[in-house]
């Protein structure tokens, strides 16, 4: 279920599927005895450099063999790219016994998308069939010395993690979903199908 299976539980399912859109619902439950931070809010800079939040967005990567990886969390820049500025790392704080629920809406066909690459148009004729979705959400337990601060965006009160907080930087909660009628357009050109940063 996760790389630290005793710590959190994640469940995911297809909530709705039409010819043009796929909606996934997930719930990540904290079964530890400490607060955790769930990295389930994707921030980006708009054309004017202001920080925005992709409310129902996620990163999409091909994992081969009919699998698409649907990701919420933070990803390191690729080695071949210099990134001068990154959005702040924010999270939902989840107390023991509580859960963080999320909704992901993606256009169909799916198109590969990462935080450091511009979106590309998807040619449905070249899309590859997908039979399984691998939903991944990043999280980490609160540790001694972790520095946090409040972060408000879109009328949501989140937690901003400041500085370092030890390793791993992020753990991965994962659930798999069988799907039908889903296709994926691969990114054209240089692209990094990165895992969540650890």
PDB file of N, CA and C in Angstrom, residues 92-166:
ATOM      1  N   UNK A  92      -1.377  19.505   3.600  1.00  0.00           N
ATOM      2  CA  UNK A  92      -2.488  19.408   4.539  1.00  0.00           C
ATOM      3  C   UNK A  92      -1.968  18.708   5.783  1.00  0.00           C
ATOM      4  N   UNK A  93      -2.204  19.291   6.945  1.00  0.00           N
ATOM      5  CA  UNK A  93      -1.812  18.649   8.198  1.00  0.00           C
ATOM      6  C   UNK A  93      -2.939  17.713   8.626  1.00  0.00           C
ATOM      7  N   UNK A  94      -2.589  16.436   8.863  1.00  0.00           N
ATOM      8  CA  UNK A  94      -3.600  15.430   9.204  1.00  0.00           C
ATOM      9  C   UNK A  94      -3.244  14.808  10.549  1.00  0.00           C
ATOM     10  N   UNK A  95      -4.107  14.986  11.511  1.00  0.00           N
ATOM     11  CA  UNK A  95      -3.881  14.446  12.848  1.00  0.00           C
ATOM     12  C   UNK A  95      -4.121  12.940  12.892  1.00  0.00           C
ATOM     13  N   UNK A  96      -3.619  12.248  13.917  1.00  0.00           N
ATOM     14  CA  UNK A  96      -3.835  10.798  14.036  1.00  0.00           C
ATOM     15  C   UNK A  96      -5.325  10.452  13.985  1.00  0.00           C
ATOM     16  N   UNK A  97      -5.641   9.432  13.182  1.00  0.00           N
ATOM     17  CA  UNK A  97      -7.019   8.987  13.055  1.00  0.00           C
ATOM     18  C   UNK A  97      -7.854   9.766  12.056  1.00  0.00           C
ATOM     19  N   UNK A  98      -7.314  10.867  11.549  1.00  0.00           N
ATOM     20  CA  UNK A  98      -8.040  11.687  10.582  1.00  0.00           C
ATOM     21  C   UNK A  98      -7.586  11.351   9.158  1.00  0.00           C
ATOM     22  N   UNK A  99      -8.285  11.930   8.176  1.00  0.00           N
ATOM     23  CA  UNK A  99      -7.983  11.628   6.779  1.00  0.00           C
ATOM     24  C   UNK A  99      -7.969  12.897   5.942  1.00  0.00           C
ATOM     25  N   UNK A 100      -7.263  12.828   4.829  1.00  0.00           N
ATOM     26  CA  UNK A 100      -7.262  13.887   3.824  1.00  0.00           C
ATOM     27  C   UNK A 100      -7.893  13.317   2.562  1.00  0.00           C
ATOM     28  N   UNK A 101      -8.997  13.906   2.119  1.00  0.00           N
ATOM     29  CA  UNK A 101      -9.687  13.424   0.926  1.00  0.00           C
ATOM     30  C   UNK A 101      -9.424  14.372  -0.228  1.00  0.00           C
ATOM     31  N   UNK A 102      -9.352  13.820  -1.428  1.00  0.00           N
ATOM     32  CA  UNK A 102      -9.078  14.648  -2.590  1.00  0.00           C
ATOM     33  C   UNK A 102      -9.838  14.196  -3.812  1.00  0.00           C
ATOM     34  N   UNK A 103      -9.994  15.116  -4.750  1.00  0.00           N
ATOM     35  CA  UNK A 103     -10.661  14.853  -6.017  1.00  0.00           C
ATOM     36  C   UNK A 103      -9.717  15.278  -7.132  1.00  0.00           C
ATOM     37  N   UNK A 104      -9.514  14.404  -8.098  1.00  0.00           N
ATOM     38  CA  UNK A 104      -8.647  14.686  -9.240  1.00  0.00           C
ATOM     39  C   UNK A 104      -9.488  14.604 -10.507  1.00  0.00           C
ATOM     40  N   UNK A 105      -9.458  15.659 -11.315  1.00  0.00           N
ATOM     41  CA  UNK A 105     -10.186  15.664 -12.581  1.00  0.00           C
ATOM     42  C   UNK A 105      -9.190  15.807 -13.723  1.00  0.00           C
ATOM     43  N   UNK A 106      -9.247  14.874 -14.662  1.00  0.00           N
ATOM     44  CA  UNK A 106      -8.308  14.858 -15.780  1.00  0.00           C
ATOM     45  C   UNK A 106      -9.065  14.736 -17.093  1.00  0.00           C
ATOM     46  N   UNK A 107      -8.603  15.476 -18.097  1.00  0.00           N
ATOM     47  CA  UNK A 107      -9.209  15.372 -19.424  1.00  0.00           C
ATOM     48  C   UNK A 107      -8.846  14.041 -20.057  1.00  0.00           C
ATOM     49  N   UNK A 108      -9.764  13.514 -20.855  1.00  0.00           N
ATOM     50  CA  UNK A 108      -9.509  12.300 -21.629  1.00  0.00           C
ATOM     51  C   UNK A 108      -9.426  12.662 -23.097  1.00  0.00           C
ATOM     52  N   UNK A 109      -8.491  12.019 -23.849  1.00  0.00           N
ATOM     53  CA  UNK A 109      -7.476  11.104 -23.340  1.00  0.00           C
ATOM     54  C   UNK A 109      -6.548  11.799 -22.339  1.00  0.00           C
ATOM     55  N   UNK A 110      -5.945  10.996 -21.441  1.00  0.00           N
ATOM     56  CA  UNK A 110      -4.941  11.530 -20.537  1.00  0.00           C
ATOM     57  C   UNK A 110      -3.742  12.024 -21.337  1.00  0.00           C
ATOM     58  N   UNK A 111      -3.038  12.998 -20.793  1.00  0.00           N
ATOM     59  CA  UNK A 111      -1.810  13.492 -21.423  1.00  0.00           C
ATOM     60  C   UNK A 111      -0.737  13.597 -20.355  1.00  0.00           C
ATOM     61  N   UNK A 112       0.466  13.125 -20.680  1.00  0.00           N
ATOM     62  CA  UNK A 112       1.560  13.234 -19.719  1.00  0.00           C
ATOM     63  C   UNK A 112       1.787  14.705 -19.365  1.00  0.00           C
ATOM     64  N   UNK A 113       2.004  14.956 -18.075  1.00  0.00           N
ATOM     65  CA  UNK A 113       2.200  16.329 -17.603  1.00  0.00           C
ATOM     66  C   UNK A 113       3.042  16.309 -16.345  1.00  0.00           C
ATOM     67  N   UNK A 114       4.061  17.168 -16.312  1.00  0.00           N
ATOM     68  CA  UNK A 114       4.922  17.286 -15.145  1.00  0.00           C
ATOM     69  C   UNK A 114       5.065  18.742 -14.755  1.00  0.00           C
ATOM     70  N   UNK A 115       5.633  19.016 -13.585  1.00  0.00           N
ATOM     71  CA  UNK A 115       5.697  20.387 -13.089  1.00  0.00           C
ATOM     72  C   UNK A 115       6.657  21.308 -13.830  1.00  0.00           C
ATOM     73  N   UNK A 116       7.574  20.758 -14.613  1.00  0.00           N
ATOM     74  CA  UNK A 116       8.612  21.594 -15.233  1.00  0.00           C
ATOM     75  C   UNK A 116       8.519  21.630 -16.757  1.00  0.00           C
ATOM     76  N   UNK A 117       7.396  21.152 -17.301  1.00  0.00           N
ATOM     77  CA  UNK A 117       7.260  21.055 -18.753  1.00  0.00           C
ATOM     78  C   UNK A 117       5.942  21.682 -19.193  1.00  0.00           C
ATOM     79  N   UNK A 118       5.956  22.438 -20.302  1.00  0.00           N
ATOM     80  CA  UNK A 118       4.712  23.042 -20.777  1.00  0.00           C
ATOM     81  C   UNK A 118       3.738  21.976 -21.270  1.00  0.00           C
ATOM     82  N   UNK A 119       2.470  22.266 -21.131  1.00  0.00           N
ATOM     83  CA  UNK A 119       1.446  21.327 -21.594  1.00  0.00           C
ATOM     84  C   UNK A 119       1.515  21.185 -23.109  1.00  0.00           C
ATOM     85  N   UNK A 120       1.172  20.011 -23.587  1.00  0.00           N
ATOM     86  CA  UNK A 120       1.143  19.748 -25.022  1.00  0.00           C
ATOM     87  C   UNK A 120      -0.259  19.314 -25.434  1.00  0.00           C
ATOM     88  N   UNK A 121      -0.641  19.613 -26.682  1.00  0.00           N
ATOM     89  CA  UNK A 121      -1.918  19.090 -27.166  1.00  0.00           C
ATOM     90  C   UNK A 121      -1.847  17.574 -27.295  1.00  0.00           C
ATOM     91  N   UNK A 122      -2.974  16.934 -27.107  1.00  0.00           N
ATOM     92  CA  UNK A 122      -3.028  15.469 -27.154  1.00  0.00           C
ATOM     93  C   UNK A 122      -3.727  15.026 -28.429  1.00  0.00           C
ATOM     94  N   UNK A 123      -3.041  14.236 -29.230  1.00  0.00           N
ATOM     95  CA  UNK A 123      -3.619  13.670 -30.448  1.00  0.00           C
ATOM     96  C   UNK A 123      -4.233  12.322 -30.094  1.00  0.00           C
ATOM     97  N   UNK A 124      -5.548  12.281 -30.025  1.00  0.00           N
ATOM     98  CA  UNK A 124      -6.242  11.067 -29.590  1.00  0.00           C
ATOM     99  C   UNK A 124      -5.903   9.861 -30.458  1.00  0.00           C
ATOM    100  N   UNK A 125      -5.578  10.107 -31.727  1.00  0.00           N
ATOM    101  CA  UNK A 125      -5.275   8.995 -32.633  1.00  0.00           C
ATOM    102  C   UNK A 125      -4.000   8.262 -32.239  1.00  0.00           C
ATOM    103  N   UNK A 126      -3.086   8.952 -31.553  1.00  0.00           N
ATOM    104  CA  UNK A 126      -1.816   8.329 -31.169  1.00  0.00           C
ATOM    105  C   UNK A 126      -1.797   7.883 -29.704  1.00  0.00           C
ATOM    106  N   UNK A 127      -2.897   8.066 -29.003  1.00  0.00           N
ATOM    107  CA  UNK A 127      -2.947   7.722 -27.577  1.00  0.00           C
ATOM    108  C   UNK A 127      -2.879   6.214 -27.371  1.00  0.00           C
ATOM    109  N   UNK A 128      -2.234   5.822 -26.291  1.00  0.00           N
ATOM    110  CA  UNK A 128      -2.053   4.411 -25.960  1.00  0.00           C
ATOM    111  C   UNK A 128      -3.085   3.969 -24.931  1.00  0.00           C
ATOM    112  N   UNK A 129      -3.592   2.729 -25.058  1.00  0.00           N
ATOM    113  CA  UNK A 129      -4.594   2.256 -24.093  1.00  0.00           C
ATOM    114  C   UNK A 129      -4.007   2.079 -22.696  1.00  0.00           C
ATOM    115  N   UNK A 130      -4.791   2.442 -21.699  1.00  0.00           N
ATOM    116  CA  UNK A 130      -4.406   2.316 -20.292  1.00  0.00           C
ATOM    117  C   UNK A 130      -5.409   1.396 -19.600  1.00  0.00           C
ATOM    118  N   UNK A 131      -4.882   0.437 -18.850  1.00  0.00           N
ATOM    119  CA  UNK A 131      -5.762  -0.487 -18.128  1.00  0.00           C
ATOM    120  C   UNK A 131      -5.674  -0.319 -16.613  1.00  0.00           C
ATOM    121  N   UNK A 132      -4.658   0.440 -16.162  1.00  0.00           N
ATOM    122  CA  UNK A 132      -4.465   0.581 -14.720  1.00  0.00           C
ATOM    123  C   UNK A 132      -3.942   1.972 -14.395  1.00  0.00           C
ATOM    124  N   UNK A 133      -4.475   2.562 -13.348  1.00  0.00           N
ATOM    125  CA  UNK A 133      -3.990   3.842 -12.842  1.00  0.00           C
ATOM    126  C   UNK A 133      -3.276   3.604 -11.523  1.00  0.00           C
ATOM    127  N   UNK A 134      -2.104   4.180 -11.389  1.00  0.00           N
ATOM    128  CA  UNK A 134      -1.311   4.088 -10.157  1.00  0.00           C
ATOM    129  C   UNK A 134      -1.373   5.467  -9.488  1.00  0.00           C
ATOM    130  N   UNK A 135      -2.227   5.608  -8.507  1.00  0.00           N
ATOM    131  CA  UNK A 135      -2.425   6.888  -7.828  1.00  0.00           C
ATOM    132  C   UNK A 135      -1.419   7.001  -6.686  1.00  0.00           C
ATOM    133  N   UNK A 136      -0.604   8.054  -6.708  1.00  0.00           N
ATOM    134  CA  UNK A 136       0.418   8.262  -5.685  1.00  0.00           C
ATOM    135  C   UNK A 136       0.255   9.647  -5.053  1.00  0.00           C
ATOM    136  N   UNK A 137       0.318   9.670  -3.725  1.00  0.00           N
ATOM    137  CA  UNK A 137       0.234  10.924  -2.978  1.00  0.00           C
ATOM    138  C   UNK A 137       1.405  10.969  -2.000  1.00  0.00           C
ATOM    139  N   UNK A 138       2.145  12.076  -2.016  1.00  0.00           N
ATOM    140  CA  UNK A 138       3.285  12.228  -1.121  1.00  0.00           C
ATOM    141  C   UNK A 138       2.861  12.659   0.277  1.00  0.00           C
ATOM    142  N   UNK A 139       3.604  12.189   1.271  1.00  0.00           N
ATOM    143  CA  UNK A 139       3.332  12.573   2.661  1.00  0.00           C
ATOM    144  C   UNK A 139       4.601  12.373   3.484  1.00  0.00           C
ATOM    145  N   UNK A 140       4.629  12.958   4.660  1.00  0.00           N
ATOM    146  CA  UNK A 140       5.742  12.732   5.583  1.00  0.00           C
ATOM    147  C   UNK A 140       5.235  12.952   7.003  1.00  0.00           C
ATOM    148  N   UNK A 141       5.805  12.223   7.935  1.00  0.00           N
ATOM    149  CA  UNK A 141       5.422  12.386   9.334  1.00  0.00           C
ATOM    150  C   UNK A 141       6.062  13.645   9.921  1.00  0.00           C
ATOM    151  N   UNK A 142       5.384  14.262  10.878  1.00  0.00           N
ATOM    152  CA  UNK A 142       5.964  15.413  11.565  1.00  0.00           C
ATOM    153  C   UNK A 142       7.119  14.932  12.434  1.00  0.00           C
ATOM    154  N   UNK A 143       8.245  15.637  12.353  1.00  0.00           N
ATOM    155  CA  UNK A 143       9.446  15.241  13.089  1.00  0.00           C
ATOM    156  C   UNK A 143       9.887  16.362  14.014  1.00  0.00           C
ATOM    157  N   UNK A 144      10.681  15.990  14.985  1.00  0.00           N
ATOM    158  CA  UNK A 144      11.220  16.986  15.897  1.00  0.00           C
ATOM    159  C   UNK A 144      12.055  17.993  15.109  1.00  0.00           C
ATOM    160  N   UNK A 145      11.809  19.257  15.337  1.00  0.00           N
ATOM    161  CA  UNK A 145      12.560  20.301  14.652  1.00  0.00           C
ATOM    162  C   UNK A 145      11.956  20.751  13.337  1.00  0.00           C
ATOM    163  N   UNK A 146      10.863  20.099  12.887  1.00  0.00           N
ATOM    164  CA  UNK A 146      10.217  20.527  11.647  1.00  0.00           C
ATOM    165  C   UNK A 146       9.646  21.935  11.815  1.00  0.00           C
ATOM    166  N   UNK A 147      10.010  22.824  10.901  1.00  0.00           N
ATOM    167  CA  UNK A 147       9.526  24.201  10.966  1.00  0.00           C
ATOM    168  C   UNK A 147       8.395  24.388   9.956  1.00  0.00           C
ATOM    169  N   UNK A 148       7.299  24.921  10.425  1.00  0.00           N
ATOM    170  CA  UNK A 148       6.143  25.147   9.562  1.00  0.00           C
ATOM    171  C   UNK A 148       5.605  26.555   9.774  1.00  0.00           C
ATOM    172  N   UNK A 149       4.815  26.989   8.829  1.00  0.00           N
ATOM    173  CA  UNK A 149       4.142  28.273   8.937  1.00  0.00           C
ATOM    174  C   UNK A 149       2.815  28.198   8.214  1.00  0.00           C
ATOM    175  N   UNK A 150       1.903  29.116   8.482  1.00  0.00           N
ATOM    176  CA  UNK A 150       0.606  29.102   7.797  1.00  0.00           C
ATOM    177  C   UNK A 150       0.748  29.542   6.344  1.00  0.00           C
ATOM    178  N   UNK A 151      -0.116  29.008   5.493  1.00  0.00           N
ATOM    179  CA  UNK A 151      -0.123  29.393   4.078  1.00  0.00           C
ATOM    180  C   UNK A 151      -1.572  29.405   3.616  1.00  0.00           C
ATOM    181  N   UNK A 152      -2.033  30.555   3.176  1.00  0.00           N
ATOM    182  CA  UNK A 152      -3.416  30.713   2.730  1.00  0.00           C
ATOM    183  C   UNK A 152      -3.443  30.875   1.214  1.00  0.00           C
ATOM    184  N   UNK A 153      -4.296  30.083   0.562  1.00  0.00           N
ATOM    185  CA  UNK A 153      -4.487  30.224  -0.883  1.00  0.00           C
ATOM    186  C   UNK A 153      -5.875  29.698  -1.237  1.00  0.00           C
ATOM    187  N   UNK A 154      -6.582  30.413  -2.094  1.00  0.00           N
ATOM    188  CA  UNK A 154      -7.942  30.030  -2.506  1.00  0.00           C
ATOM    189  C   UNK A 154      -8.840  29.751  -1.305  1.00  0.00           C
ATOM    190  N   UNK A 155      -8.716  30.557  -0.271  1.00  0.00           N
ATOM    191  CA  UNK A 155      -9.519  30.414   0.951  1.00  0.00           C
ATOM    192  C   UNK A 155      -9.268  29.093   1.674  1.00  0.00           C
ATOM    193  N   UNK A 156      -8.114  28.503   1.430  1.00  0.00           N
ATOM    194  CA  UNK A 156      -7.729  27.274   2.127  1.00  0.00           C
ATOM    195  C   UNK A 156      -6.571  27.568   3.062  1.00  0.00           C
ATOM    196  N   UNK A 157      -6.637  27.002   4.251  1.00  0.00           N
ATOM    197  CA  UNK A 157      -5.560  27.155   5.231  1.00  0.00           C
ATOM    198  C   UNK A 157      -4.672  25.921   5.178  1.00  0.00           C
ATOM    199  N   UNK A 158      -3.467  26.093   4.649  1.00  0.00           N
ATOM    200  CA  UNK A 158      -2.521  24.995   4.509  1.00  0.00           C
ATOM    201  C   UNK A 158      -1.321  25.239   5.412  1.00  0.00           C
ATOM    202  N   UNK A 159      -0.418  24.282   5.418  1.00  0.00           N
ATOM    203  CA  UNK A 159       0.818  24.383   6.186  1.00  0.00           C
ATOM    204  C   UNK A 159       1.977  24.472   5.211  1.00  0.00           C
ATOM    205  N   UNK A 160       2.847  25.447   5.411  1.00  0.00           N
ATOM    206  CA  UNK A 160       4.058  25.554   4.594  1.00  0.00           C
ATOM    207  C   UNK A 160       5.221  24.967   5.376  1.00  0.00           C
ATOM    208  N   UNK A 161       5.954  24.038   4.752  1.00  0.00           N
ATOM    209  CA  UNK A 161       7.139  23.472   5.380  1.00  0.00           C
ATOM    210  C   UNK A 161       8.333  24.335   5.025  1.00  0.00           C
ATOM    211  N   UNK A 162       9.108  24.686   6.028  1.00  0.00           N
ATOM    212  CA  UNK A 162      10.200  25.642   5.864  1.00  0.00           C
ATOM    213  C   UNK A 162      11.524  24.966   6.180  1.00  0.00           C
ATOM    214  N   UNK A 163      12.502  25.146   5.289  1.00  0.00           N
ATOM    215  CA  UNK A 163      13.822  24.556   5.526  1.00  0.00           C
ATOM    216  C   UNK A 163      13.797  23.051   5.317  1.00  0.00           C
ATOM    217  N   UNK A 164      14.710  22.349   5.981  1.00  0.00           N
ATOM    218  CA  UNK A 164      14.767  20.897   5.846  1.00  0.00           C
ATOM    219  C   UNK A 164      14.059  20.209   6.996  1.00  0.00           C
ATOM    220  N   UNK A 165      13.665  18.961   6.771  1.00  0.00           N
ATOM    221  CA  UNK A 165      12.997  18.205   7.838  1.00  0.00           C
ATOM    222  C   UNK A 165      13.491  16.756   7.883  1.00  0.00           C
ATOM    223  N   UNK A 166      14.704  16.532   7.380  1.00  0.00           N
ATOM    224  CA  UNK A 166      15.284  15.184   7.440  1.00  0.00           C
ATOM    225  C   UNK A 166      14.868  14.332   6.264  1.00  0.00           C
TER     226      UNK A 166
END
